[in-house]
CSV table of C-alpha atoms in Angstrom, one decimal:
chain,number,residue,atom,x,y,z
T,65,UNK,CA,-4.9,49.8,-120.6
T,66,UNK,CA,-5.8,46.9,-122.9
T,67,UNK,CA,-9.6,45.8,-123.0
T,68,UNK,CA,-10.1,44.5,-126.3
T,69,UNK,CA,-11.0,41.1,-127.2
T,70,UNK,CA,-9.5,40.5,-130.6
T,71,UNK,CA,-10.7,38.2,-133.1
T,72,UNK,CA,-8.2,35.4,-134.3
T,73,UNK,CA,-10.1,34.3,-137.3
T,74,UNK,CA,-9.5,37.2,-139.4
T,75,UNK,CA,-6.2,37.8,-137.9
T,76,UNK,CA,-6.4,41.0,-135.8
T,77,UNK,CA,-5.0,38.9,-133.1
T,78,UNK,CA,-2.0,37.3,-134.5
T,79,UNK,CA,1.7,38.1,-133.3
T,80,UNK,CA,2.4,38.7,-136.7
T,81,UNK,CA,2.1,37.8,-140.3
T,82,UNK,CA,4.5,35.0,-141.9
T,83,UNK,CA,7.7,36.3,-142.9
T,84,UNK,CA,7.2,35.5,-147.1
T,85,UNK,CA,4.1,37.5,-146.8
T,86,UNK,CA,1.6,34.3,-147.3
T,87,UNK,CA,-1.6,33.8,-145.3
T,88,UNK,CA,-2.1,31.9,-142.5
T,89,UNK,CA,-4.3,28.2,-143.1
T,90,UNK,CA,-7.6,28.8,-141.2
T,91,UNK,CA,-8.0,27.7,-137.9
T,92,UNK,CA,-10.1,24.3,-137.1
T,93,UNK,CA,-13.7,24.9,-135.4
T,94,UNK,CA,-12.2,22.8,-132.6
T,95,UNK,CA,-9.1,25.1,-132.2
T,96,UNK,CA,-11.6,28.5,-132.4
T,97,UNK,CA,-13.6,26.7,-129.2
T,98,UNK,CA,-10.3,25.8,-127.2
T,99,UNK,CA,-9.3,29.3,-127.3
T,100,UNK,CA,-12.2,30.6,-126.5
T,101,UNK,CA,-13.0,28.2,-123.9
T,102,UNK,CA,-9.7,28.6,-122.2
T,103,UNK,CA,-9.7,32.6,-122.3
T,104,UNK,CA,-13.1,32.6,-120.5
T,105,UNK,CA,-12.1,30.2,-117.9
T,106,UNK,CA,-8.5,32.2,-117.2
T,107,UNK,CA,-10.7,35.4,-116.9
T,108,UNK,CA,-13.1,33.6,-114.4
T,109,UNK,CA,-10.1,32.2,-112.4
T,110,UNK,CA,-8.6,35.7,-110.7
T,111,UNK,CA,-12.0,37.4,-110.5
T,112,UNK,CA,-13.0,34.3,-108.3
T,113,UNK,CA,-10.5,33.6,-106.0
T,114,UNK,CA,-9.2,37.5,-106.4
T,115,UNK,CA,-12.3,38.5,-104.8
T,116,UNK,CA,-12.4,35.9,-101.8
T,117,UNK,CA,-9.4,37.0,-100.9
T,118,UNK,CA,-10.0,40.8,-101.2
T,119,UNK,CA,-12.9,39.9,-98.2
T,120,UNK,CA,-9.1,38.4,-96.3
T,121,UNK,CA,-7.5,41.8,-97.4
T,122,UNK,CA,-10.0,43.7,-95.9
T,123,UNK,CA,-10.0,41.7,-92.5
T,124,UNK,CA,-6.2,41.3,-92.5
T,125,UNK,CA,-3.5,43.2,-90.6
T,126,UNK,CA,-0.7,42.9,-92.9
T,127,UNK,CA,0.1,46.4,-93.5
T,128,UNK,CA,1.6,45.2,-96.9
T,129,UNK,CA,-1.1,43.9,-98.1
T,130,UNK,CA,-3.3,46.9,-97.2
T,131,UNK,CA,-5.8,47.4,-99.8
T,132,UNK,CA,-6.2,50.6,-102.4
T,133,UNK,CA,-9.7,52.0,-102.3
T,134,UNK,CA,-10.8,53.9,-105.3
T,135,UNK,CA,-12.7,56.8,-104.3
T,136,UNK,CA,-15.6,58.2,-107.3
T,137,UNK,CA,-13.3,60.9,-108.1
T,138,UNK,CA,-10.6,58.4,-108.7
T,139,UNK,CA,-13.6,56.5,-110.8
T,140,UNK,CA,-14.0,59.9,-112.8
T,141,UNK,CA,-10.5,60.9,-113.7
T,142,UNK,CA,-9.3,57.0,-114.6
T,143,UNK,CA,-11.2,57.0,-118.4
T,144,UNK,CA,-8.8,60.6,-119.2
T,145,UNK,CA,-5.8,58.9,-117.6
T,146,UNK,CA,-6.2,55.8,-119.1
T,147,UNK,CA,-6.6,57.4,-122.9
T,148,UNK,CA,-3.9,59.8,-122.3
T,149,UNK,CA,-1.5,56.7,-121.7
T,150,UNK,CA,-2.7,54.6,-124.5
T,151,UNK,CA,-2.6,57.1,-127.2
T,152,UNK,CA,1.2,58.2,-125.8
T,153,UNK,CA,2.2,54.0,-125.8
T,154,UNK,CA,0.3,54.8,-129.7
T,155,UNK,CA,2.5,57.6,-130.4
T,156,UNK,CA,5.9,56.1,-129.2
T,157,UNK,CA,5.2,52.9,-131.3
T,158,UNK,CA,4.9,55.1,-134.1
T,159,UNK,CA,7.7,57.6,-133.4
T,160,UNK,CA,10.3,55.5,-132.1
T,161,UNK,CA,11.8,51.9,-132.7
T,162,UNK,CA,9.2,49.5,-130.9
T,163,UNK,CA,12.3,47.2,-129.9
T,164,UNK,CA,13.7,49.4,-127.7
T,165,UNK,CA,10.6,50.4,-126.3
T,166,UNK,CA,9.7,47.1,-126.0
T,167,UNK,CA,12.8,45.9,-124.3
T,168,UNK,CA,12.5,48.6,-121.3
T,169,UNK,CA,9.0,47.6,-120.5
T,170,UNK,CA,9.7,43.9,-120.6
T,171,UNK,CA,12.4,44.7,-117.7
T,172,UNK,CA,9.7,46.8,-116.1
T,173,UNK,CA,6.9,44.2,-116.3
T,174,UNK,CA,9.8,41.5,-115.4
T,175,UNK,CA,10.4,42.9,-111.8
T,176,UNK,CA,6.8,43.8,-111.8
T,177,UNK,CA,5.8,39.9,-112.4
T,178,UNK,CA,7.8,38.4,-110.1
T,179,UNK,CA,6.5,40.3,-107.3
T,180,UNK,CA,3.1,39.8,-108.2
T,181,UNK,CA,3.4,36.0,-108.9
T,182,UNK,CA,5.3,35.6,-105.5
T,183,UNK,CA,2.1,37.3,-103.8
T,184,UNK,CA,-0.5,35.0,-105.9
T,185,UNK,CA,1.5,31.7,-105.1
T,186,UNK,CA,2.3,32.6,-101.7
T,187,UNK,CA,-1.0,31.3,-99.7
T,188,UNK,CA,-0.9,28.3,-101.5
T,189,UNK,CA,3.0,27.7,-101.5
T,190,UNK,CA,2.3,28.0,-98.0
T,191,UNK,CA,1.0,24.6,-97.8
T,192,UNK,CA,3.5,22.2,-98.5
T,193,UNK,CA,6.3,24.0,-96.0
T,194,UNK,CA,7.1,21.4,-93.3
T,195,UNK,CA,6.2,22.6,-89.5
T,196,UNK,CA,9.7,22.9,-88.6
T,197,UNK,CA,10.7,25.2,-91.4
T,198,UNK,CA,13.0,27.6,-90.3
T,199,UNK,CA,10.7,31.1,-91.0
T,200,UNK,CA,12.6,34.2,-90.2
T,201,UNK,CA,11.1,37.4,-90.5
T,202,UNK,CA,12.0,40.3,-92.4
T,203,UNK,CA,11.2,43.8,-93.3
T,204,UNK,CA,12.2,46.3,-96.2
T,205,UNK,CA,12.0,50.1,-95.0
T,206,UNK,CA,12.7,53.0,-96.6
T,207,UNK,CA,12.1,56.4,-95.7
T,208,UNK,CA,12.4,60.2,-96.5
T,209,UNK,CA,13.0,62.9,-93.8
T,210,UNK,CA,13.9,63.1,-90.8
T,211,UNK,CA,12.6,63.6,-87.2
T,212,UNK,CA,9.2,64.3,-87.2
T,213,UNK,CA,9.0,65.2,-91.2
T,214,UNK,CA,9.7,61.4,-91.5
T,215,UNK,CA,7.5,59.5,-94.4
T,216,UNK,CA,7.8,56.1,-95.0
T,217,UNK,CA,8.0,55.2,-98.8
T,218,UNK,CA,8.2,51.3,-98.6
T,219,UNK,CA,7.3,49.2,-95.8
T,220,UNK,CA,7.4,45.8,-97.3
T,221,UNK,CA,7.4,42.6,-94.6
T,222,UNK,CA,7.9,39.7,-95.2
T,223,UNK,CA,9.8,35.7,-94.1
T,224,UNK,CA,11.7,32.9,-95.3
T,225,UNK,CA,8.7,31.4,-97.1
T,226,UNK,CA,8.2,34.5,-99.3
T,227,UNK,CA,11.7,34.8,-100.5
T,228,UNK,CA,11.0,30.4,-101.5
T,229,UNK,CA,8.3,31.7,-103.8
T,230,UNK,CA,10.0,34.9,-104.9
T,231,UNK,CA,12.9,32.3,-106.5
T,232,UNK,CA,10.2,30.0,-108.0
T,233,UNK,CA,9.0,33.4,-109.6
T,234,UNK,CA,11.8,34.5,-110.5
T,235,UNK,CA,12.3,31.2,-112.7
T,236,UNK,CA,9.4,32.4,-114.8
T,237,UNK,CA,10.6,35.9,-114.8
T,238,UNK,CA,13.8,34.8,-116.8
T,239,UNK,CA,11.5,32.1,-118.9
T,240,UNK,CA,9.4,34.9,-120.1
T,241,UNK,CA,12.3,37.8,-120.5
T,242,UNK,CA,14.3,35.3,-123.0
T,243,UNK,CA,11.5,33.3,-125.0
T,244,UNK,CA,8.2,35.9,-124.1
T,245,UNK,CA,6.7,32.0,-124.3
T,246,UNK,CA,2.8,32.3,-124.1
T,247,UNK,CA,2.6,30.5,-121.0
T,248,UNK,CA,4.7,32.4,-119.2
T,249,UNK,CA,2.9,35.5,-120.1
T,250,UNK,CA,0.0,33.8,-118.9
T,251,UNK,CA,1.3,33.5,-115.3
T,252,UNK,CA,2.0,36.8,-115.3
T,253,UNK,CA,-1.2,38.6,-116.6
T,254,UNK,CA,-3.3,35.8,-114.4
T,255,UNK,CA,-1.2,37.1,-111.2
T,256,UNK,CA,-1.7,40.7,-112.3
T,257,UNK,CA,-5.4,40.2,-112.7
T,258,UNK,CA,-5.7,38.4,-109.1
T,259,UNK,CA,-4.0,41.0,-107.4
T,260,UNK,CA,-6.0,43.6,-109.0
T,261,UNK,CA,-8.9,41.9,-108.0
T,262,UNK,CA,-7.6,41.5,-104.3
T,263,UNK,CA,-5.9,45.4,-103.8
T,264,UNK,CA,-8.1,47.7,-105.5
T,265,UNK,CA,-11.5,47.9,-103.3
T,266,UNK,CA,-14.2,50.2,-104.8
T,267,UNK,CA,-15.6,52.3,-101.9
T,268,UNK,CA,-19.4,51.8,-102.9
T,269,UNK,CA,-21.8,50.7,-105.3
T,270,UNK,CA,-22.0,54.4,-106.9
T,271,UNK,CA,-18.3,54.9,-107.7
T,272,UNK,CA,-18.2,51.1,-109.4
T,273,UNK,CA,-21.1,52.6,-112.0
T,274,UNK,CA,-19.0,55.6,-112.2
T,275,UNK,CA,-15.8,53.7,-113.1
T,276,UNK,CA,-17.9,51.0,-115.5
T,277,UNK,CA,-19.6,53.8,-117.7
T,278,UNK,CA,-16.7,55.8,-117.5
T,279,UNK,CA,-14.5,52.6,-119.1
T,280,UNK,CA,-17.5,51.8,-121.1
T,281,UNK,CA,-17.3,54.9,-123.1
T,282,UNK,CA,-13.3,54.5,-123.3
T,283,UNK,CA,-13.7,51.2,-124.6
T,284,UNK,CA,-15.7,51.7,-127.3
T,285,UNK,CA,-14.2,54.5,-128.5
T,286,UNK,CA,-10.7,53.5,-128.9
T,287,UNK,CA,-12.1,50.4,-130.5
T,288,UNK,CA,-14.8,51.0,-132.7
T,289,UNK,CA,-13.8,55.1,-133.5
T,290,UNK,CA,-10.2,54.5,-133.8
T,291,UNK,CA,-7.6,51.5,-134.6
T,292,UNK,CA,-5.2,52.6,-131.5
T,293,UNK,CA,-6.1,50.2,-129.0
T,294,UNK,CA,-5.9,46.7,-131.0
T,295,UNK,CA,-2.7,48.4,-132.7
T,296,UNK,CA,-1.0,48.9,-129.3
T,297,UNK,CA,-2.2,45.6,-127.9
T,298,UNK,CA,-0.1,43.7,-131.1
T,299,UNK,CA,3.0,45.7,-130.2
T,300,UNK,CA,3.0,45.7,-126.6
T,301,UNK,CA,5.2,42.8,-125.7
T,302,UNK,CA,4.1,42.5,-121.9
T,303,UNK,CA,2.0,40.8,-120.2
T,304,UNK,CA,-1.3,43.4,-120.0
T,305,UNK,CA,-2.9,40.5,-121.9
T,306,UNK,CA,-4.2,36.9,-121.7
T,307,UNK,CA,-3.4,34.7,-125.4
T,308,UNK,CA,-4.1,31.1,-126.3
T,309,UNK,CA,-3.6,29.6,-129.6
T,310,UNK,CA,-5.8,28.7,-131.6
T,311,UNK,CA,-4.0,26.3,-133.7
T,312,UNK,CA,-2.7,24.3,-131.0
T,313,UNK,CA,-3.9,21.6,-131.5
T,314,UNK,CA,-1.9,21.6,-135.0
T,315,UNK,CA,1.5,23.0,-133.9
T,316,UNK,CA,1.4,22.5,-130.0
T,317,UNK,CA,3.1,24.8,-127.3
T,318,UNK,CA,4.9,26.6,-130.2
T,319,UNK,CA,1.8,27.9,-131.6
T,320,UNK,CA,1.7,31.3,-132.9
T,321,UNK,CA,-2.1,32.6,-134.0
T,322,UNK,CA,-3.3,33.9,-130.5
T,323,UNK,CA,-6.7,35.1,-129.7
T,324,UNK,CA,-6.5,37.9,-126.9
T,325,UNK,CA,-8.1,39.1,-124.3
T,326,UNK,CA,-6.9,42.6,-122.3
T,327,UNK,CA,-6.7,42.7,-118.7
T,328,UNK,CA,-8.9,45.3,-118.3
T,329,UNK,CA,-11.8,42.8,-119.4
T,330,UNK,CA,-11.0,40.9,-116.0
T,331,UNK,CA,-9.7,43.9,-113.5
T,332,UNK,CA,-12.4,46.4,-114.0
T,333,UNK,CA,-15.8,44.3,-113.9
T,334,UNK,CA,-13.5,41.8,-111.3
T,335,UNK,CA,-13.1,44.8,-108.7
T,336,UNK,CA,-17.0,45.4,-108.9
T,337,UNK,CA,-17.9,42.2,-108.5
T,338,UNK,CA,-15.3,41.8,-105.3
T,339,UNK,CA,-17.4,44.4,-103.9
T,340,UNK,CA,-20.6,42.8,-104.4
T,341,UNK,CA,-19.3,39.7,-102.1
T,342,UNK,CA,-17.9,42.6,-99.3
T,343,UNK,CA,-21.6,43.8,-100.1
T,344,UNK,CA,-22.9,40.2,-99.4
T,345,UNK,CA,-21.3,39.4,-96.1
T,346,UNK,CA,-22.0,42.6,-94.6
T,347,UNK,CA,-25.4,41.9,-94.6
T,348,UNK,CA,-25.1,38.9,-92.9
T,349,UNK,CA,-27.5,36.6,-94.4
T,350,UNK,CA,-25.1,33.7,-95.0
T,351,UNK,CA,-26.0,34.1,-98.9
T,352,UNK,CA,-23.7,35.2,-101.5
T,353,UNK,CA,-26.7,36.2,-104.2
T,354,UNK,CA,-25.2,39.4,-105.5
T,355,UNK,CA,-21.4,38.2,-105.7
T,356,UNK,CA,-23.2,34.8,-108.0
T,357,UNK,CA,-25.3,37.3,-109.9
T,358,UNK,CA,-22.4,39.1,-110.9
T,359,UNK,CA,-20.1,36.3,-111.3
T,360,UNK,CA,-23.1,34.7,-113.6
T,361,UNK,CA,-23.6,38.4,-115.4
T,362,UNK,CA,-19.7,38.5,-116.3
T,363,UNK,CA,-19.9,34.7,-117.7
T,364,UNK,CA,-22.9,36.2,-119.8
T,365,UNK,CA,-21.0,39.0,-121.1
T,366,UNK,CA,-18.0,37.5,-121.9
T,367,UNK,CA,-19.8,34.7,-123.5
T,368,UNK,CA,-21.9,37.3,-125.8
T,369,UNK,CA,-18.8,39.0,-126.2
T,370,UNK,CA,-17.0,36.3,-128.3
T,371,UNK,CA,-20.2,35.3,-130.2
T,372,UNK,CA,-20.4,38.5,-131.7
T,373,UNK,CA,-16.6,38.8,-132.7
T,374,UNK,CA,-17.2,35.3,-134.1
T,375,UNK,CA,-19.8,36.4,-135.7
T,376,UNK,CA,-19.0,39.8,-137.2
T,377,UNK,CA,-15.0,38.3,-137.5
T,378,UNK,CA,-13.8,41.7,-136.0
T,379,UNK,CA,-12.4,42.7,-132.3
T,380,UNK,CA,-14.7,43.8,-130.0
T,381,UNK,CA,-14.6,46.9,-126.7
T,382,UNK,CA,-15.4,43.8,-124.6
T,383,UNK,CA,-16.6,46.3,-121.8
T,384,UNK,CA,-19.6,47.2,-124.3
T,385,UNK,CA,-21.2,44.4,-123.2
T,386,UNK,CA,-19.9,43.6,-119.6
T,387,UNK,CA,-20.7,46.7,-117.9
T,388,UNK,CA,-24.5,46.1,-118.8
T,389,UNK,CA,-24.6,42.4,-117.7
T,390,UNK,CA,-22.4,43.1,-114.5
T,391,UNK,CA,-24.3,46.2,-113.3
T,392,UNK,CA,-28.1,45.3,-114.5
T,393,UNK,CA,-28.6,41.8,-113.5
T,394,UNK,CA,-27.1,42.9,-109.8
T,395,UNK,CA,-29.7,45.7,-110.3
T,396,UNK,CA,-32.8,43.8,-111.3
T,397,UNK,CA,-31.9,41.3,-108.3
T,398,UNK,CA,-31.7,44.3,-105.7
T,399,UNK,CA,-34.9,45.7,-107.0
T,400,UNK,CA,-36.8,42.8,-106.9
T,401,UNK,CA,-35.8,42.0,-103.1
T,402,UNK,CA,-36.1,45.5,-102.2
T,403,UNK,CA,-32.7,46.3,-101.7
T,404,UNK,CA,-31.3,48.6,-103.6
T,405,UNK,CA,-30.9,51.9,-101.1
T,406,UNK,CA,-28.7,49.0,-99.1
T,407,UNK,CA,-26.9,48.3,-101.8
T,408,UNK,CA,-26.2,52.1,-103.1
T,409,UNK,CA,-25.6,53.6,-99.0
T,410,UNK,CA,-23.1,50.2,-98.9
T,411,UNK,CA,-19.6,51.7,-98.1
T,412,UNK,CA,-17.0,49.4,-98.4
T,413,UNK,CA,-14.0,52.0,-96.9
T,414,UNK,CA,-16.0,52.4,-93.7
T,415,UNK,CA,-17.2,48.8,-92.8
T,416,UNK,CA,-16.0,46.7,-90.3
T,417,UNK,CA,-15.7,43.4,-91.0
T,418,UNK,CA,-15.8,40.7,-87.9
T,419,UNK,CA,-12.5,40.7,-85.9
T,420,UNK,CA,-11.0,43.5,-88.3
T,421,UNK,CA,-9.1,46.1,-86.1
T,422,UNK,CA,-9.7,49.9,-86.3
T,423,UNK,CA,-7.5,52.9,-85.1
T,424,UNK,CA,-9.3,55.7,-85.6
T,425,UNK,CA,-6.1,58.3,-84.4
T,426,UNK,CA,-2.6,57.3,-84.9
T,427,UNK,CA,-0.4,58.4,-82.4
T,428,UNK,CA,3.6,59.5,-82.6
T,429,UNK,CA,5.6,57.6,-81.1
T,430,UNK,CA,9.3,56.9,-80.9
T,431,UNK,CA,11.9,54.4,-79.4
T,432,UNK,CA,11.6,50.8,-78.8
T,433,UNK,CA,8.6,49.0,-78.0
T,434,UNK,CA,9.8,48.1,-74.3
T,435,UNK,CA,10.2,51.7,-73.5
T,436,UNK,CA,6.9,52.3,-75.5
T,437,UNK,CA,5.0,50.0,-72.6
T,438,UNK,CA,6.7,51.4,-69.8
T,439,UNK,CA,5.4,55.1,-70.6
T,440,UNK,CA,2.5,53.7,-71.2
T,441,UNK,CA,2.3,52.2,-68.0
T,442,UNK,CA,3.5,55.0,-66.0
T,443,UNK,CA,0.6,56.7,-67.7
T,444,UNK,CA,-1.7,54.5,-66.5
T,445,UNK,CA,-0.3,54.6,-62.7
T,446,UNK,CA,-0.2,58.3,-62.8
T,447,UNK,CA,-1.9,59.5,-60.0
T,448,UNK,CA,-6.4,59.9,-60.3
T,449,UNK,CA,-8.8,59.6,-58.0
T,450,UNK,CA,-10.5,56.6,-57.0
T,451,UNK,CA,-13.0,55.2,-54.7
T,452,UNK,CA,-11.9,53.8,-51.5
T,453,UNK,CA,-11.5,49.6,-51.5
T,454,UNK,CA,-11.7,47.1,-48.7
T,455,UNK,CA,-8.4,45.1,-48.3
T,456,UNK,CA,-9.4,42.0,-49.6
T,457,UNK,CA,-10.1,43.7,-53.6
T,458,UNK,CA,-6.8,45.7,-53.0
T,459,UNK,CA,-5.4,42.3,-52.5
T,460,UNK,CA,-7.2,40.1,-55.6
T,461,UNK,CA,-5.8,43.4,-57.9
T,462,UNK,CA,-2.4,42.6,-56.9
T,463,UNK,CA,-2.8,39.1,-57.7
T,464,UNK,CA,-3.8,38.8,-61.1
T,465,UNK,CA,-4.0,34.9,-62.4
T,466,UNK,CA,-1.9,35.4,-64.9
T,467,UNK,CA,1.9,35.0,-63.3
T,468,UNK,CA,3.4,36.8,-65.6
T,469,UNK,CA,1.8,40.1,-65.6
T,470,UNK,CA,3.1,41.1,-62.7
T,471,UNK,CA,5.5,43.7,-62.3
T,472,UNK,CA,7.8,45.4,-60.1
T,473,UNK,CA,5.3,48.3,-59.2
T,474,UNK,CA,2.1,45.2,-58.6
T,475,UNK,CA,5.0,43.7,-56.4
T,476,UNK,CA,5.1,46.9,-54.4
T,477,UNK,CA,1.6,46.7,-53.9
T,478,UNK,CA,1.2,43.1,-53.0
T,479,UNK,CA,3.6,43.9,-50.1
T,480,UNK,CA,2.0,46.7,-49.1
T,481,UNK,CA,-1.4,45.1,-49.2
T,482,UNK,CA,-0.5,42.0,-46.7
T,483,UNK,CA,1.1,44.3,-44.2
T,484,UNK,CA,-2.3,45.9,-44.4
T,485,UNK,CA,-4.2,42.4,-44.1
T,486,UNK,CA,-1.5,41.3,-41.3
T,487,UNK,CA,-2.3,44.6,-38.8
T,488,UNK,CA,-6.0,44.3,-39.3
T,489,UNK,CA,-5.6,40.4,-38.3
T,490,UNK,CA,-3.6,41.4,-35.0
């Protein structure tokens, strides 16, 4: 996992050095702010809107779009998985040819970036399809077992609409596979970040600390004790970062001396901050004061973040100085409103958001959904006691207002009812 913001001005966050060996011409003042400017707002962009829509996952019904919660021993164990894989992509760089290695995860990361640009343009894609757009449904299934061992693998749905955005993807899938243009590995590490924002759902306050000062540590660590992190982020060729050129205004779109920012910066502090906007509408106040804290506290961070690689011209562990803005200022607010025990017994997993369906025991079932509702049914006309009616409420059961819930059994009844009504009349 990349969370490094590297310094372009001394040149820890170039592609590469120029092929004669000669040094780079310094970068313009006004090129240094440009890239700064525009990494901060692209790292502003998916926590934003990632975490308005996490509040949709968690009301939505989409079982696709289901979100992952992170439980705290999830939060514990992610620092040691997250070393263990960044020293092995360290290892491989150094033991084997990084083209090769480079060239299987750009195939990974390409099937892995359509799908997740597809998701991120979807809602908005959504828009401009005509009414009478002819939306079929579909649904990708795949399963291991049988009979009652059954387990579904994939269960992905999805229409007409989607596979429209999964082609307009797929068009900056190829753009970045042949030219790895920065733009295009843009699109991708934004719709990464979004999505990471929207699917991964911290189950409470304490396991967001957990995960943050477990990360914190990492971070600092494998940038200021070793030189593995900013040495795998210049050889990974995939988009697990955000870049923007610094000398653009010089060369244009073909610029090559790219600050950096890892994605980690945006996911990790984005995730707790979704959760402080789930933590905000549960209390029902109609205010959003943690969620703008935090948003506020990351803008502060990230801000300080680049002054000091500026200054001190060398990359920085920008989680050093994110975790303490995002969790403290939330903190300070909480304790000066006298909320904090809300805050730390908040639990995301087990809320239930307004109109958000729960099944709290899953039944087995089998066979179509027609013979589904007919056992049902018979289950429900199976035979129970009941307290004796008069005639005329036998009669408004049979007739329900709606015409269409009737069946043949309520027909049955209704019969049976008049010829009741018809003696008692004679």
């Amino acid at each position: 996992m990349d969370s490094a913001l590297s310094d372009p001005h001394n040149g820890s966050a170039e592609t590469g050095g120029p092929a004669n060996g000669t040094t780079r011409p310094p970068s313009t003042p006004e090129g240094i702010a440009l890239a700064y400017g525009s990494l901060l707002l692209m790292a502003l962009l998916p926590i934003f809107f990632g975490a308005l829509r996490s509040v949709r996952c968690a009301r939505g019904k989409n079982a696709s779009d289901m979100p992952e919660t992170i439980t705290s021993r999830d939060a514990a164990r992610f620092p040691i998985i997250a070393s263990c894989t960044l020293l092995g992509l360290y290892l491989f760089f150094k033991i084997f040819s990084q083209e090769y290695i480079n060239l299987l995860l750009s195939m990974y990361f390409f099937v892995l970036g359509i799908l997740a640009l597809s998701h991120t343009i979807s809602p908005f894609m959504n828009k401009f399809f005509p009414a009478n757009f002819p939306n079929r449904q579909y649904q990708l299934l795949f399963t291991q077992g049988s009979g009652e061992s059954k387990e579904e693998i994939v269960n992905y749905e999805f229409d007409t609409k989607d596979l429209v955005c999964l082609g307009l993807s797929s068009i900056v899938g190829v753009w970045y596979l042949l030219r790895k243009h920065w733009i295009a590995n843009n699109l991708f590490g934004l719709a990464f970040s979004l999505n990471g924002v929207e699917l991964l759902h911290l189950n409470n306050v304490s396991t967001g600390c957990i995960l943050l000062g477990g990360l914190f540590i990492y971070d600092v660590f494998w940038v200021f004790g070793t030189n593995v992190m900013v040495t795998v982020a210049k050889s990974f060729e995939a988009p697990i970062k955000l870049v923007f050129p610094q000398d653009l205004l010089e060369k244009g779109l073909e610029a090559d001396n790219f600050a950096m920012l890892g994605l980690g910066d945006i996911v990790i502090p984005g995730i707790f901050i979704a959760l402080l906007l789930r933590f905000d509408i549960s209390l029902k106040k109609n205010t959003h004061t943690y969620f703008y804290t935090s948003f506020a506290a990351y803008i502060f961070g990230l801000g300080l973040t680049i002054f000091i690689m500026h200054i001190f011209k060398h990359a920085q562990p920008a989680l050093l100085y994110l975790v303490p803005a995002c969790v403290g200022f939330p903190v300070l607010v909480a304790l000066a409103k006298g909320e904090v025990t809300e805050m730390f017994s908040y639990e995301s997993s087990a809320e239930i958001l307004p109109h958000t369906p729960r099944l709290t025991h899953f039944p087995t079932v089998s066979g179509s959904p027609a013979s589904l509702a007919d056992s049902m049914q018979q289950k429900l006309a199976g035979p129970r006691r009941r307290r004796p009616q008069n005639p005329s409420a036998i009669y408004e059961e049979s007739n329900p207002k709606d015409p269409a819930a009737v069946t043949e059994s309520k027909e049955g009844t209704e019969a049976s009812a008049s010829k009741g009504l018809e003696k008692k009349e004679k």
